[in-house]
């Protein structure tokens, strides 16, 4: 059985018309898989209500009442649900919180970004990277380098990148709230990394970040190696918060900056908007 994930893209971008569907193949149904999927379906429905009844669960999920009763007894016994007789129904119990332990946001944005990033690289060939903040740097959590025929790098997954020297880092630092920006700059002043030295020149650093915000995208420091390639990056913003940054890397011998700004910056911005919309959908 295969589940196909597709999405929306802004009208006017050729990228939207060629969005490739990404298939995630699931194992064939077994009794164990079926029981697990039904239990999770009930938990999802329970979570939508403060208290609900067997009849409502039956109607909402389409599961037979006998199945609902049996699975609810199991969920209650395991501590994921509780039967509140005083209010005449079932509710989620405290153990449900354990299911979200270790889930802190970046897996969600990576999940949302994956099909969009793959579609972009399939159409335009250049590799896409998704990075999230990790203390005083950003770290690449997803990359389409394996899918790109023209990638300047062999691999960047889990690579930490400077907030002041790299496009993906600059896109975060320039667009995050001012209070967070100043705190990160304070942290960077204590860094021993050469790419972070600009943090000690606060006025220059703030001027650079203001320029990035004004132009709407970040670029890698041209003095940072490898100089044979360049990167453009923009923030992925949901509810006024920068969740991650997305960037495209290219060979400078293949594209000049004017082409990148005119053609690819709008495409990468559209990519970020689509990822943000997918994150919002997954959060509902």
PDB file of N, CA, C and O in Angstrom, residues 246-273:
ATOM      1  N   UNK A 246      15.993  27.269   4.774  1.00  0.00           N
ATOM      2  CA  UNK A 246      16.118  26.412   3.600  1.00  0.00           C
ATOM      3  C   UNK A 246      17.040  27.109   2.601  1.00  0.00           C
ATOM      4  O   UNK A 246      16.935  28.315   2.379  1.00  0.00           O
ATOM      5  N   UNK A 247      17.960  26.336   2.036  1.00  0.00           N
ATOM      6  CA  UNK A 247      18.920  26.932   1.124  1.00  0.00           C
ATOM      7  C   UNK A 247      19.182  26.091  -0.100  1.00  0.00           C
ATOM      8  O   UNK A 247      18.996  24.867  -0.086  1.00  0.00           O
ATOM      9  N   UNK A 248      19.596  26.747  -1.166  1.00  0.00           N
ATOM     10  CA  UNK A 248      19.982  26.090  -2.419  1.00  0.00           C
ATOM     11  C   UNK A 248      21.446  26.399  -2.695  1.00  0.00           C
ATOM     12  O   UNK A 248      21.868  27.557  -2.645  1.00  0.00           O
ATOM     13  N   UNK A 249      22.230  25.374  -3.011  1.00  0.00           N
ATOM     14  CA  UNK A 249      23.646  25.548  -3.321  1.00  0.00           C
ATOM     15  C   UNK A 249      23.882  25.285  -4.804  1.00  0.00           C
ATOM     16  O   UNK A 249      23.255  24.399  -5.390  1.00  0.00           O
ATOM     17  N   UNK A 250      24.789  26.048  -5.386  1.00  0.00           N
ATOM     18  CA  UNK A 250      25.008  25.980  -6.832  1.00  0.00           C
ATOM     19  C   UNK A 250      26.480  26.263  -7.133  1.00  0.00           C
ATOM     20  O   UNK A 250      27.215  26.826  -6.307  1.00  0.00           O
ATOM     21  N   UNK A 251      26.923  25.890  -8.313  1.00  0.00           N
ATOM     22  CA  UNK A 251      28.263  26.225  -8.785  1.00  0.00           C
ATOM     23  C   UNK A 251      28.262  27.655  -9.325  1.00  0.00           C
ATOM     24  O   UNK A 251      27.424  28.003 -10.164  1.00  0.00           O
ATOM     25  N   UNK A 252      29.193  28.468  -8.871  1.00  0.00           N
ATOM     26  CA  UNK A 252      29.263  29.846  -9.358  1.00  0.00           C
ATOM     27  C   UNK A 252      29.692  29.906 -10.826  1.00  0.00           C
ATOM     28  O   UNK A 252      29.433  30.912 -11.497  1.00  0.00           O
ATOM     29  N   UNK A 253      30.300  28.837 -11.315  1.00  0.00           N
ATOM     30  CA  UNK A 253      30.673  28.807 -12.736  1.00  0.00           C
ATOM     31  C   UNK A 253      29.470  28.541 -13.631  1.00  0.00           C
ATOM     32  O   UNK A 253      29.507  28.814 -14.839  1.00  0.00           O
ATOM     33  N   UNK A 254      28.383  28.022 -13.044  1.00  0.00           N
ATOM     34  CA  UNK A 254      27.187  27.698 -13.827  1.00  0.00           C
ATOM     35  C   UNK A 254      26.153  28.814 -13.790  1.00  0.00           C
ATOM     36  O   UNK A 254      25.385  28.993 -14.748  1.00  0.00           O
ATOM     37  N   UNK A 255      26.107  29.554 -12.695  1.00  0.00           N
ATOM     38  CA  UNK A 255      25.112  30.621 -12.548  1.00  0.00           C
ATOM     39  C   UNK A 255      25.800  31.873 -12.045  1.00  0.00           C
ATOM     40  O   UNK A 255      26.616  31.804 -11.123  1.00  0.00           O
ATOM     41  N   UNK A 256      25.471  33.007 -12.640  1.00  0.00           N
ATOM     42  CA  UNK A 256      25.988  34.249 -12.062  1.00  0.00           C
ATOM     43  C   UNK A 256      24.955  34.787 -11.073  1.00  0.00           C
ATOM     44  O   UNK A 256      23.800  34.367 -11.049  1.00  0.00           O
ATOM     45  N   UNK A 257      25.378  35.731 -10.256  1.00  0.00           N
ATOM     46  CA  UNK A 257      24.522  36.192  -9.160  1.00  0.00           C
ATOM     47  C   UNK A 257      23.212  36.793  -9.664  1.00  0.00           C
ATOM     48  O   UNK A 257      22.154  36.595  -9.048  1.00  0.00           O
ATOM     49  N   UNK A 258      23.253  37.499 -10.782  1.00  0.00           N
ATOM     50  CA  UNK A 258      22.022  38.105 -11.312  1.00  0.00           C
ATOM     51  C   UNK A 258      20.984  37.039 -11.639  1.00  0.00           C
ATOM     52  O   UNK A 258      19.789  37.209 -11.352  1.00  0.00           O
ATOM     53  N   UNK A 259      21.423  35.929 -12.235  1.00  0.00           N
ATOM     54  CA  UNK A 259      20.500  34.838 -12.543  1.00  0.00           C
ATOM     55  C   UNK A 259      19.929  34.228 -11.269  1.00  0.00           C
ATOM     56  O   UNK A 259      18.741  33.900 -11.182  1.00  0.00           O
ATOM     57  N   UNK A 260      20.807  34.067 -10.274  1.00  0.00           N
ATOM     58  CA  UNK A 260      20.373  33.475  -9.009  1.00  0.00           C
ATOM     59  C   UNK A 260      19.307  34.345  -8.350  1.00  0.00           C
ATOM     60  O   UNK A 260      18.261  33.856  -7.909  1.00  0.00           O
ATOM     61  N   UNK A 261      19.565  35.644  -8.283  1.00  0.00           N
ATOM     62  CA  UNK A 261      18.628  36.566  -7.634  1.00  0.00           C
ATOM     63  C   UNK A 261      17.310  36.655  -8.399  1.00  0.00           C
ATOM     64  O   UNK A 261      16.226  36.631  -7.805  1.00  0.00           O
ATOM     65  N   UNK A 262      17.393  36.721  -9.709  1.00  0.00           N
ATOM     66  CA  UNK A 262      16.183  36.899 -10.515  1.00  0.00           C
ATOM     67  C   UNK A 262      15.346  35.633 -10.592  1.00  0.00           C
ATOM     68  O   UNK A 262      14.119  35.689 -10.483  1.00  0.00           O
ATOM     69  N   UNK A 263      15.996  34.486 -10.771  1.00  0.00           N
ATOM     70  CA  UNK A 263      15.240  33.261 -10.999  1.00  0.00           C
ATOM     71  C   UNK A 263      15.074  32.403  -9.746  1.00  0.00           C
ATOM     72  O   UNK A 263      13.968  31.958  -9.431  1.00  0.00           O
ATOM     73  N   UNK A 264      16.167  32.158  -9.032  1.00  0.00           N
ATOM     74  CA  UNK A 264      16.122  31.149  -7.980  1.00  0.00           C
ATOM     75  C   UNK A 264      15.693  31.662  -6.609  1.00  0.00           C
ATOM     76  O   UNK A 264      15.092  30.917  -5.834  1.00  0.00           O
ATOM     77  N   UNK A 265      15.990  32.926  -6.306  1.00  0.00           N
ATOM     78  CA  UNK A 265      15.545  33.444  -5.010  1.00  0.00           C
ATOM     79  C   UNK A 265      14.018  33.373  -4.878  1.00  0.00           C
ATOM     80  O   UNK A 265      13.508  32.896  -3.854  1.00  0.00           O
ATOM     81  N   UNK A 266      13.224  33.805  -5.886  1.00  0.00           N
ATOM     82  CA  UNK A 266      11.765  33.650  -5.759  1.00  0.00           C
ATOM     83  C   UNK A 266      11.327  32.197  -5.607  1.00  0.00           C
ATOM     84  O   UNK A 266      10.368  31.904  -4.882  1.00  0.00           O
ATOM     85  N   UNK A 267      12.030  31.282  -6.265  1.00  0.00           N
ATOM     86  CA  UNK A 267      11.673  29.865  -6.158  1.00  0.00           C
ATOM     87  C   UNK A 267      11.959  29.320  -4.768  1.00  0.00           C
ATOM     88  O   UNK A 267      11.167  28.545  -4.208  1.00  0.00           O
ATOM     89  N   UNK A 268      13.080  29.708  -4.192  1.00  0.00           N
ATOM     90  CA  UNK A 268      13.417  29.240  -2.840  1.00  0.00           C
ATOM     91  C   UNK A 268      12.472  29.867  -1.814  1.00  0.00           C
ATOM     92  O   UNK A 268      12.071  29.216  -0.843  1.00  0.00           O
ATOM     93  N   UNK A 269      12.071  31.115  -2.041  1.00  0.00           N
ATOM     94  CA  UNK A 269      11.077  31.736  -1.152  1.00  0.00           C
ATOM     95  C   UNK A 269       9.740  31.005  -1.234  1.00  0.00           C
ATOM     96  O   UNK A 269       9.066  30.767  -0.217  1.00  0.00           O
ATOM     97  N   UNK A 270       9.332  30.638  -2.450  1.00  0.00           N
ATOM     98  CA  UNK A 270       8.088  29.870  -2.616  1.00  0.00           C
ATOM     99  C   UNK A 270       8.208  28.514  -1.934  1.00  0.00           C
ATOM    100  O   UNK A 270       7.242  28.026  -1.329  1.00  0.00           O
ATOM    101  N   UNK A 271       9.378  27.912  -2.021  1.00  0.00           N
ATOM    102  CA  UNK A 271       9.629  26.639  -1.348  1.00  0.00           C
ATOM    103  C   UNK A 271       9.448  26.795   0.158  1.00  0.00           C
ATOM    104  O   UNK A 271       8.780  25.976   0.807  1.00  0.00           O
ATOM    105  N   UNK A 272      10.014  27.860   0.738  1.00  0.00           N
ATOM    106  CA  UNK A 272       9.873  28.107   2.171  1.00  0.00           C
ATOM    107  C   UNK A 272       8.410  28.323   2.557  1.00  0.00           C
ATOM    108  O   UNK A 272       7.951  27.829   3.595  1.00  0.00           O
ATOM    109  N   UNK A 273       7.672  29.056   1.723  1.00  0.00           N
ATOM    110  CA  UNK A 273       6.252  29.297   2.004  1.00  0.00           C
ATOM    111  C   UNK A 273       5.453  27.995   1.986  1.00  0.00           C
ATOM    112  O   UNK A 273       4.567  27.783   2.823  1.00  0.00           O
TER     113      UNK A 273
END
